[in-house]
């Protein structure tokens, strides 16, 4: 049985991920993140034991924000699950940015899809500005991923942030190929600020033209932005793979540990070294759906007419069910889509296409209609973008859809 993107069984999980970190850390000091892969003792006969992980090789990856791994420490370590007891891994961290910090811990199998993930928070304070001892602990079951997700093309982005700089660790998996890349953004705030300004300018392109012509003018400008983004964020091999397998990208899943500010949907798939031509495909046109690593979105969406506020203090705009919400980016709630998903939303559409509102009405209406007809989220996303483009609302090409790509409305 599938549940929240992973395989659920009618017996307790055969393994758990546990992690612990100090909840308060003085700036400039070091601390240790302790991770355990726990295999509970079983009283069952081996023939009736639940599916296990004993001896299976997995990777454990830590993704810090506000903290940094000490020089020489590896962010990803390969380990085999113990047959009994636990395997213990320790990651030394340096506290850099005063204020709220966090670390995401992921256990991944050989197919790179998370088997388990947890997120720990810590407050970085001035030296000697605390008297709290102890550790914050969290745990999560280790479960087999949904085979329907594992087989999809995937772009995984782990973002580390410290001292205003962002490091993106990426993995593209498509058609049996897997490639890792790393991108540094030296001034994250300036990068995102310039990007938002460019998108705002693009929305004003052809403002005096009739709607169809204006839509084409907006799309042309978005294509320029998307091509530039691809060149800045991806290496040559990633661009090569996307182009070579451009017809095999439908249903693309973007895994992210917390990076939500970059419009990955706008990245343009084109022949390397060639200017983007009219009709060059945006990643969003593949039906791409974002998957936040520490959230397990439901695979079934429950229709209801009840109003619902998903991410206080900002109300979410209901589309087709209480589990599907749309958020504007202007003055949105802290954490945006990530916060809404962690607060129980099944699907979140984050709209950046029209200031002062949730954006393309045609996109939202088409998305709702597709879900109502029984389409999964990824297909609804793809067809809603097509409908918005035909209506001259090309700004919807930049919208981000979060959730389970195969989720459908309950019947």
CSV table of C-alpha atoms in Angstrom, one decimal:
chain,number,residue,atom,x,y,z
A,1,UNK,CA,0.0,0.0,0.0
A,2,UNK,CA,1.3,3.5,-0.9
A,3,UNK,CA,1.1,6.2,1.7
A,4,UNK,CA,2.4,9.8,1.4
A,5,UNK,CA,4.9,8.9,-1.4
A,6,UNK,CA,6.4,5.9,0.4
A,7,UNK,CA,5.4,2.2,0.7
A,8,UNK,CA,3.3,1.7,3.9
A,9,UNK,CA,3.0,-1.7,5.5
A,10,UNK,CA,0.7,-3.1,8.1
A,11,UNK,CA,3.6,-3.7,10.5
A,12,UNK,CA,5.9,-1.3,12.3
A,13,UNK,CA,8.7,0.2,10.2
A,14,UNK,CA,11.8,-2.1,10.0
A,15,UNK,CA,14.1,0.9,10.7
A,16,UNK,CA,14.2,4.5,11.9
A,17,UNK,CA,16.2,7.6,11.4
A,18,UNK,CA,17.1,9.5,14.5
A,19,UNK,CA,19.0,12.8,14.8
A,20,UNK,CA,19.9,15.1,17.7
A,21,UNK,CA,21.4,18.6,17.9
A,22,UNK,CA,21.8,21.3,20.5
A,23,UNK,CA,18.8,23.6,20.4
A,24,UNK,CA,21.0,26.7,21.2
A,25,UNK,CA,24.6,27.2,20.0
A,26,UNK,CA,26.9,30.2,20.5
A,27,UNK,CA,28.0,31.9,17.3
A,28,UNK,CA,31.5,30.9,16.3
A,29,UNK,CA,31.4,27.6,18.3
A,30,UNK,CA,31.3,24.1,17.1
A,31,UNK,CA,28.6,21.5,17.8
A,32,UNK,CA,27.9,17.9,16.7
A,33,UNK,CA,24.9,16.5,14.8
A,34,UNK,CA,24.5,12.9,15.8
A,35,UNK,CA,22.6,10.6,13.4
A,36,UNK,CA,21.5,7.1,14.1
A,37,UNK,CA,20.1,4.5,11.8
A,38,UNK,CA,18.2,2.2,14.1
A,39,UNK,CA,17.1,-1.3,13.4
A,40,UNK,CA,14.8,-2.4,16.2
A,41,UNK,CA,15.2,-5.8,17.7
A,42,UNK,CA,12.6,-8.1,16.3
A,43,UNK,CA,10.9,-11.0,18.0
A,44,UNK,CA,9.5,-12.3,14.7
A,45,UNK,CA,10.7,-15.3,12.8
A,46,UNK,CA,12.8,-14.0,9.8
A,47,UNK,CA,10.2,-15.4,7.4
A,48,UNK,CA,7.5,-13.2,8.8
A,49,UNK,CA,9.6,-10.1,9.6
A,50,UNK,CA,8.6,-6.9,7.8
A,51,UNK,CA,10.6,-5.8,4.8
A,52,UNK,CA,14.0,-4.8,6.2
A,53,UNK,CA,17.0,-2.8,5.4
A,54,UNK,CA,19.7,-4.9,7.1
A,55,UNK,CA,22.9,-4.8,5.1
A,56,UNK,CA,21.5,-2.4,2.5
A,57,UNK,CA,23.8,0.4,1.5
A,58,UNK,CA,22.3,3.9,1.9
A,59,UNK,CA,23.7,7.4,2.0
A,60,UNK,CA,23.2,9.9,4.9
A,61,UNK,CA,23.3,13.5,3.8
A,62,UNK,CA,23.2,16.6,6.0
A,63,UNK,CA,22.2,20.0,4.6
A,64,UNK,CA,22.9,22.9,7.1
A,65,UNK,CA,21.5,26.4,6.9
A,66,UNK,CA,23.1,29.0,9.2
A,67,UNK,CA,25.7,26.4,10.1
A,68,UNK,CA,28.5,24.9,8.1
A,69,UNK,CA,30.3,21.5,8.2
A,70,UNK,CA,33.9,21.8,9.4
A,71,UNK,CA,36.6,21.7,6.8
A,72,UNK,CA,37.3,18.1,5.8
A,73,UNK,CA,33.9,16.8,7.0
A,74,UNK,CA,31.8,15.0,4.4
A,75,UNK,CA,28.3,16.1,3.8
A,76,UNK,CA,27.3,12.7,2.5
A,77,UNK,CA,28.4,9.4,4.0
A,78,UNK,CA,27.7,5.9,2.8
A,79,UNK,CA,26.7,3.3,5.3
A,80,UNK,CA,25.0,-0.1,5.5
A,81,UNK,CA,22.1,-0.7,7.8
A,82,UNK,CA,22.9,-2.8,10.7
A,83,UNK,CA,21.2,-6.2,11.2
A,84,UNK,CA,20.5,-5.2,14.8
A,85,UNK,CA,21.0,-2.1,17.0
A,86,UNK,CA,22.1,1.1,15.3
A,87,UNK,CA,24.7,2.7,13.1
A,88,UNK,CA,25.9,6.1,14.5
A,89,UNK,CA,27.3,8.9,12.4
A,90,UNK,CA,28.5,12.2,13.7
A,91,UNK,CA,28.8,15.4,11.7
A,92,UNK,CA,30.8,18.4,13.2
A,93,UNK,CA,29.2,21.8,12.5
A,94,UNK,CA,30.3,25.4,12.9
A,95,UNK,CA,27.7,28.0,14.0
A,96,UNK,CA,28.0,31.0,11.7
A,97,UNK,CA,24.8,33.1,11.4
A,98,UNK,CA,23.1,34.5,14.4
A,99,UNK,CA,19.4,33.7,14.6
A,100,UNK,CA,17.4,30.6,13.5
A,101,UNK,CA,19.3,27.8,11.9
A,102,UNK,CA,18.4,24.4,10.7
A,103,UNK,CA,19.7,21.1,9.4
A,104,UNK,CA,18.0,18.6,7.1
A,105,UNK,CA,19.1,15.0,7.4
A,106,UNK,CA,18.3,12.7,4.5
A,107,UNK,CA,18.6,8.9,4.1
A,108,UNK,CA,18.7,8.0,0.4
A,109,UNK,CA,18.8,4.7,-1.4
A,110,UNK,CA,20.7,3.9,-4.5
A,111,UNK,CA,17.9,5.6,-6.7
A,112,UNK,CA,18.5,8.9,-4.8
A,113,UNK,CA,14.9,9.2,-3.6
A,114,UNK,CA,14.6,9.8,0.2
A,115,UNK,CA,13.8,6.8,2.3
A,116,UNK,CA,13.6,9.1,5.4
A,117,UNK,CA,14.2,12.7,6.3
A,118,UNK,CA,14.1,14.9,9.4
A,119,UNK,CA,14.6,18.6,10.0
A,120,UNK,CA,16.2,20.0,13.2
A,121,UNK,CA,16.2,23.6,14.3
A,122,UNK,CA,18.7,25.5,16.4
A,123,UNK,CA,19.1,29.0,17.6
A,124,UNK,CA,22.5,30.6,17.1
A,125,UNK,CA,23.1,33.2,19.8
A,126,UNK,CA,25.9,35.5,21.0
A,127,UNK,CA,28.6,33.9,23.0
A,128,UNK,CA,27.7,33.3,26.6
A,129,UNK,CA,24.1,34.4,25.8
A,130,UNK,CA,22.4,31.2,26.9
A,131,UNK,CA,22.3,28.8,29.8
A,132,UNK,CA,20.3,26.0,28.2
A,133,UNK,CA,21.7,22.5,28.1
A,134,UNK,CA,20.4,19.3,26.5
A,135,UNK,CA,19.7,18.1,23.0
A,136,UNK,CA,16.8,18.4,20.5
A,137,UNK,CA,15.9,15.0,19.1
A,138,UNK,CA,13.7,13.9,16.2
A,139,UNK,CA,12.9,10.7,14.5
A,140,UNK,CA,11.3,9.4,11.3
A,141,UNK,CA,10.5,5.9,10.0
A,142,UNK,CA,12.6,4.6,7.1
A,143,UNK,CA,10.2,3.5,4.4
A,144,UNK,CA,10.5,2.2,0.8
A,145,UNK,CA,9.8,4.9,-1.8
A,146,UNK,CA,6.8,4.8,-4.1
A,147,UNK,CA,8.0,2.9,-7.2
A,148,UNK,CA,6.0,5.4,-9.3
A,149,UNK,CA,8.1,8.2,-8.0
A,150,UNK,CA,11.5,6.4,-8.3
A,151,UNK,CA,11.0,5.8,-12.0
A,152,UNK,CA,10.4,9.5,-12.7
A,153,UNK,CA,13.0,11.9,-14.0
A,154,UNK,CA,14.3,13.8,-11.0
A,155,UNK,CA,16.3,16.9,-10.2
A,156,UNK,CA,17.4,17.0,-6.6
A,157,UNK,CA,18.7,20.2,-5.1
A,158,UNK,CA,20.2,20.3,-1.6
A,159,UNK,CA,20.9,24.0,-0.6
A,160,UNK,CA,23.4,24.9,2.1
A,161,UNK,CA,23.2,28.5,3.3
A,162,UNK,CA,25.8,30.4,5.4
A,163,UNK,CA,26.9,34.0,5.6
A,164,UNK,CA,24.7,35.1,2.8
A,165,UNK,CA,26.1,32.5,0.4
A,166,UNK,CA,24.2,29.5,-1.0
A,167,UNK,CA,25.7,26.3,-2.3
A,168,UNK,CA,23.5,24.1,-4.4
A,169,UNK,CA,24.3,20.4,-4.6
A,170,UNK,CA,22.3,19.0,-7.5
A,171,UNK,CA,21.7,15.5,-8.9
A,172,UNK,CA,19.9,15.0,-12.2
A,173,UNK,CA,18.5,11.5,-12.9
A,174,UNK,CA,16.9,10.9,-16.3
A,175,UNK,CA,16.6,7.8,-18.5
A,176,UNK,CA,19.1,5.8,-16.6
A,177,UNK,CA,21.7,8.6,-16.4
A,178,UNK,CA,22.7,10.3,-13.2
A,179,UNK,CA,24.9,13.4,-12.9
A,180,UNK,CA,26.0,15.4,-9.9
A,181,UNK,CA,26.8,19.1,-10.0
A,182,UNK,CA,27.6,21.9,-7.6
A,183,UNK,CA,26.7,25.6,-8.0
A,184,UNK,CA,27.8,28.5,-5.7
A,185,UNK,CA,25.7,31.7,-5.3
A,186,UNK,CA,28.0,34.2,-3.6
A,187,UNK,CA,25.3,36.7,-2.6
A,188,UNK,CA,22.0,34.9,-2.4
A,189,UNK,CA,19.9,38.0,-1.4
A,190,UNK,CA,21.3,40.0,-4.3
A,191,UNK,CA,20.8,37.1,-6.7
A,192,UNK,CA,17.2,36.6,-5.8
A,193,UNK,CA,16.5,40.3,-5.7
A,194,UNK,CA,17.8,40.8,-9.2
A,195,UNK,CA,15.8,37.8,-10.3
A,196,UNK,CA,12.5,39.2,-8.8
A,197,UNK,CA,13.2,42.5,-10.5
A,198,UNK,CA,13.7,40.7,-13.9
A,199,UNK,CA,10.5,38.8,-13.4
A,200,UNK,CA,8.6,42.0,-12.5
A,201,UNK,CA,10.0,43.6,-15.7
A,202,UNK,CA,9.0,40.6,-17.8
A,203,UNK,CA,5.4,40.8,-16.6
A,204,UNK,CA,5.2,44.4,-17.9
A,205,UNK,CA,6.5,43.4,-21.4
A,206,UNK,CA,4.2,44.5,-24.2
A,207,UNK,CA,1.8,46.2,-21.7
A,208,UNK,CA,0.2,48.2,-24.5
A,209,UNK,CA,-0.3,45.3,-26.8
A,210,UNK,CA,-3.5,43.2,-27.2
A,211,UNK,CA,-3.5,40.2,-24.9
A,212,UNK,CA,-2.3,37.5,-27.3
A,213,UNK,CA,0.6,39.7,-28.5
A,214,UNK,CA,1.4,40.7,-24.9
A,215,UNK,CA,1.4,37.0,-23.8
A,216,UNK,CA,4.0,36.3,-26.5
A,217,UNK,CA,6.1,39.3,-25.4
A,218,UNK,CA,6.0,38.1,-21.8
A,219,UNK,CA,6.9,34.6,-22.8
A,220,UNK,CA,9.9,35.7,-24.9
A,221,UNK,CA,11.3,37.7,-22.0
A,222,UNK,CA,10.7,34.8,-19.6
A,223,UNK,CA,12.5,32.5,-22.1
A,224,UNK,CA,15.6,34.8,-22.0
A,225,UNK,CA,15.5,34.8,-18.1
A,226,UNK,CA,15.1,31.0,-18.1
A,227,UNK,CA,18.1,30.5,-20.5
A,228,UNK,CA,20.3,32.7,-18.4
A,229,UNK,CA,19.2,30.9,-15.2
A,230,UNK,CA,20.1,27.5,-16.8
A,231,UNK,CA,23.5,28.8,-17.7
A,232,UNK,CA,24.1,30.2,-14.2
A,233,UNK,CA,22.7,27.3,-12.2
A,234,UNK,CA,23.6,24.2,-14.2
A,235,UNK,CA,26.8,22.8,-15.5
A,236,UNK,CA,27.4,21.8,-19.1
A,237,UNK,CA,26.8,18.1,-18.6
A,238,UNK,CA,23.4,18.8,-16.9
A,239,UNK,CA,22.4,21.0,-19.8
A,240,UNK,CA,23.6,18.3,-22.3
A,241,UNK,CA,21.5,15.6,-20.5
A,242,UNK,CA,18.3,17.7,-20.4
A,243,UNK,CA,18.6,18.5,-24.1
A,244,UNK,CA,19.5,14.9,-25.1
A,245,UNK,CA,16.5,13.6,-23.1
A,246,UNK,CA,14.1,16.5,-23.6
A,247,UNK,CA,11.3,14.1,-24.8
A,248,UNK,CA,11.6,12.0,-21.6
A,249,UNK,CA,11.2,14.7,-19.0
A,250,UNK,CA,7.4,14.6,-18.5
A,251,UNK,CA,6.5,14.1,-14.8
A,252,UNK,CA,9.8,15.7,-13.7
A,253,UNK,CA,10.1,15.8,-9.8
A,254,UNK,CA,12.2,18.6,-8.2
A,255,UNK,CA,13.3,17.4,-4.8
A,256,UNK,CA,14.4,20.3,-2.6
A,257,UNK,CA,15.6,20.5,1.0
A,258,UNK,CA,14.4,24.1,1.4
A,259,UNK,CA,15.3,26.2,-1.7
A,260,UNK,CA,12.0,27.8,-2.8
A,261,UNK,CA,13.1,31.1,-4.2
A,262,UNK,CA,14.5,30.1,-7.6
A,263,UNK,CA,11.9,29.6,-10.4
A,264,UNK,CA,13.3,26.3,-11.6
A,265,UNK,CA,10.2,26.0,-13.7
A,266,UNK,CA,11.5,28.7,-16.0
A,267,UNK,CA,14.8,27.0,-16.8
A,268,UNK,CA,14.9,26.5,-20.6
A,269,UNK,CA,15.8,23.2,-22.2
A,270,UNK,CA,17.9,24.0,-25.3
A,271,UNK,CA,20.9,22.8,-27.3
A,272,UNK,CA,24.0,23.7,-25.3
A,273,UNK,CA,25.7,26.9,-26.5
A,274,UNK,CA,22.7,28.0,-28.6
A,275,UNK,CA,20.4,30.9,-27.9
A,276,UNK,CA,16.9,29.8,-26.9
A,277,UNK,CA,14.5,29.6,-29.9
A,278,UNK,CA,10.8,30.3,-29.9
A,279,UNK,CA,9.2,27.1,-28.6
A,280,UNK,CA,12.2,26.0,-26.5
A,281,UNK,CA,10.7,24.1,-23.6
A,282,UNK,CA,10.5,25.4,-20.1
A,283,UNK,CA,11.0,22.8,-17.3
A,284,UNK,CA,7.6,23.7,-15.9
A,285,UNK,CA,6.0,22.5,-19.2
A,286,UNK,CA,7.0,18.9,-18.2
A,287,UNK,CA,4.4,19.0,-15.4
A,288,UNK,CA,7.2,19.4,-12.9
A,289,UNK,CA,6.1,19.1,-9.3
A,290,UNK,CA,8.3,20.1,-6.3
A,291,UNK,CA,8.8,17.7,-3.4
A,292,UNK,CA,10.1,19.2,-0.1
A,293,UNK,CA,12.3,16.6,1.4
A,294,UNK,CA,11.0,16.7,5.0
A,295,UNK,CA,7.3,16.7,4.0
A,296,UNK,CA,5.3,13.6,3.0
A,297,UNK,CA,2.4,15.0,0.9
A,298,UNK,CA,-0.7,12.9,0.6
A,299,UNK,CA,-1.4,10.9,-2.6
A,300,UNK,CA,-5.1,11.4,-2.1
A,301,UNK,CA,-6.6,14.9,-2.0
A,302,UNK,CA,-9.9,15.3,-0.1
A,303,UNK,CA,-12.5,17.6,-1.7
A,304,UNK,CA,-14.5,19.8,0.7
A,305,UNK,CA,-16.2,23.2,0.6
A,306,UNK,CA,-14.8,24.3,4.0
A,307,UNK,CA,-12.6,27.4,4.1
A,308,UNK,CA,-9.1,26.8,5.4
A,309,UNK,CA,-6.2,28.9,6.4
A,310,UNK,CA,-3.1,26.9,5.7
A,311,UNK,CA,-0.3,29.2,6.5
A,312,UNK,CA,-1.1,31.9,9.1
A,313,UNK,CA,-1.2,34.9,9.0
A,314,UNK,CA,-2.0,34.7,5.2
A,315,UNK,CA,-5.2,32.9,4.1
A,316,UNK,CA,-4.8,30.4,1.3
A,317,UNK,CA,-7.2,30.6,-1.7
A,318,UNK,CA,-9.0,27.4,-2.1
A,319,UNK,CA,-9.3,25.9,-5.5
A,320,UNK,CA,-10.8,22.5,-5.7
A,321,UNK,CA,-10.3,21.1,-2.2
A,322,UNK,CA,-9.2,22.1,1.3
A,323,UNK,CA,-5.9,20.3,0.4
A,324,UNK,CA,-5.2,22.5,-2.6
A,325,UNK,CA,-4.2,26.1,-2.0
A,326,UNK,CA,-2.7,29.0,-4.0
A,327,UNK,CA,-0.3,31.5,-2.5
A,328,UNK,CA,0.8,34.8,-3.9
A,329,UNK,CA,4.4,35.8,-3.4
A,330,UNK,CA,3.8,39.4,-2.6
A,331,UNK,CA,3.7,39.7,1.2
A,332,UNK,CA,3.2,36.0,1.7
A,333,UNK,CA,3.4,34.1,4.9
A,334,UNK,CA,6.9,33.4,6.3
A,335,UNK,CA,8.2,30.2,4.7
A,336,UNK,CA,5.7,30.4,1.8
A,337,UNK,CA,4.9,27.1,0.2
A,338,UNK,CA,7.2,25.2,2.5
A,339,UNK,CA,5.4,26.5,5.5
A,340,UNK,CA,2.0,25.7,4.0
A,341,UNK,CA,3.0,22.1,3.1
A,342,UNK,CA,4.4,21.6,6.6
A,343,UNK,CA,1.1,22.9,8.0
A,344,UNK,CA,-0.9,20.2,6.2
A,345,UNK,CA,-1.6,21.4,2.7
A,346,UNK,CA,-1.7,18.6,0.1
A,347,UNK,CA,-0.8,20.7,-2.9
A,348,UNK,CA,0.4,24.3,-2.9
A,349,UNK,CA,0.6,26.5,-6.0
A,350,UNK,CA,2.9,29.4,-5.5
A,351,UNK,CA,2.1,32.1,-7.9
A,352,UNK,CA,4.5,34.9,-8.9
A,353,UNK,CA,2.7,36.2,-11.9
A,354,UNK,CA,0.6,39.1,-10.8
A,355,UNK,CA,1.3,41.5,-8.0
A,356,UNK,CA,-1.5,41.9,-5.4
A,357,UNK,CA,-3.2,38.6,-6.1
A,358,UNK,CA,-2.7,34.9,-6.7
A,359,UNK,CA,-2.1,35.3,-10.4
A,360,UNK,CA,-3.4,33.7,-13.5
A,361,UNK,CA,-7.1,33.0,-13.1
A,362,UNK,CA,-7.0,30.7,-16.1
A,363,UNK,CA,-4.2,28.6,-14.6
A,364,UNK,CA,-6.1,28.1,-11.4
A,365,UNK,CA,-9.4,27.3,-13.1
A,366,UNK,CA,-7.8,24.8,-15.5
A,367,UNK,CA,-5.8,23.2,-12.6
A,368,UNK,CA,-9.0,22.7,-10.6
A,369,UNK,CA,-10.9,21.4,-13.6
A,370,UNK,CA,-8.2,18.8,-14.4
A,371,UNK,CA,-8.1,17.6,-10.8
A,372,UNK,CA,-11.9,17.3,-10.8
A,373,UNK,CA,-11.7,15.2,-14.0
A,374,UNK,CA,-9.4,12.7,-12.3
A,375,UNK,CA,-6.0,13.9,-13.5
A,376,UNK,CA,-3.0,13.6,-11.2
A,377,UNK,CA,-1.2,16.7,-10.0
A,378,UNK,CA,1.6,16.6,-12.6
A,379,UNK,CA,-0.8,16.4,-15.5
A,380,UNK,CA,-3.0,19.1,-14.1
A,381,UNK,CA,0.0,21.3,-13.8
A,382,UNK,CA,1.1,20.7,-17.4
A,383,UNK,CA,-2.3,21.3,-18.9
A,384,UNK,CA,-3.0,24.4,-16.7
A,385,UNK,CA,0.2,26.0,-18.0
A,386,UNK,CA,-1.0,25.2,-21.6
A,387,UNK,CA,-4.4,26.8,-20.9
A,388,UNK,CA,-2.8,29.9,-19.3
A,389,UNK,CA,-0.5,30.3,-22.3
A,390,UNK,CA,-3.4,30.0,-24.8
A,391,UNK,CA,-5.3,32.7,-22.7
A,392,UNK,CA,-2.3,35.1,-23.0
A,393,UNK,CA,-1.3,34.6,-19.3
A,394,UNK,CA,2.2,33.5,-19.9
A,395,UNK,CA,3.2,34.6,-16.4
A,396,UNK,CA,1.9,31.3,-15.2
A,397,UNK,CA,4.9,29.6,-16.7
A,398,UNK,CA,6.8,30.7,-13.6
A,399,UNK,CA,4.3,29.1,-11.1
A,400,UNK,CA,5.6,26.4,-8.8
A,401,UNK,CA,3.4,23.4,-7.8
A,402,UNK,CA,4.3,21.5,-4.6
A,403,UNK,CA,3.0,18.1,-3.6
A,404,UNK,CA,2.8,14.5,-4.7
A,405,UNK,CA,3.0,14.5,-8.5
A,406,UNK,CA,0.6,11.5,-8.7
A,407,UNK,CA,-1.9,12.8,-6.2
A,408,UNK,CA,-5.6,12.8,-7.2
A,409,UNK,CA,-8.8,13.9,-5.7
A,410,UNK,CA,-10.6,11.3,-3.7
A,411,UNK,CA,-13.6,9.8,-5.5
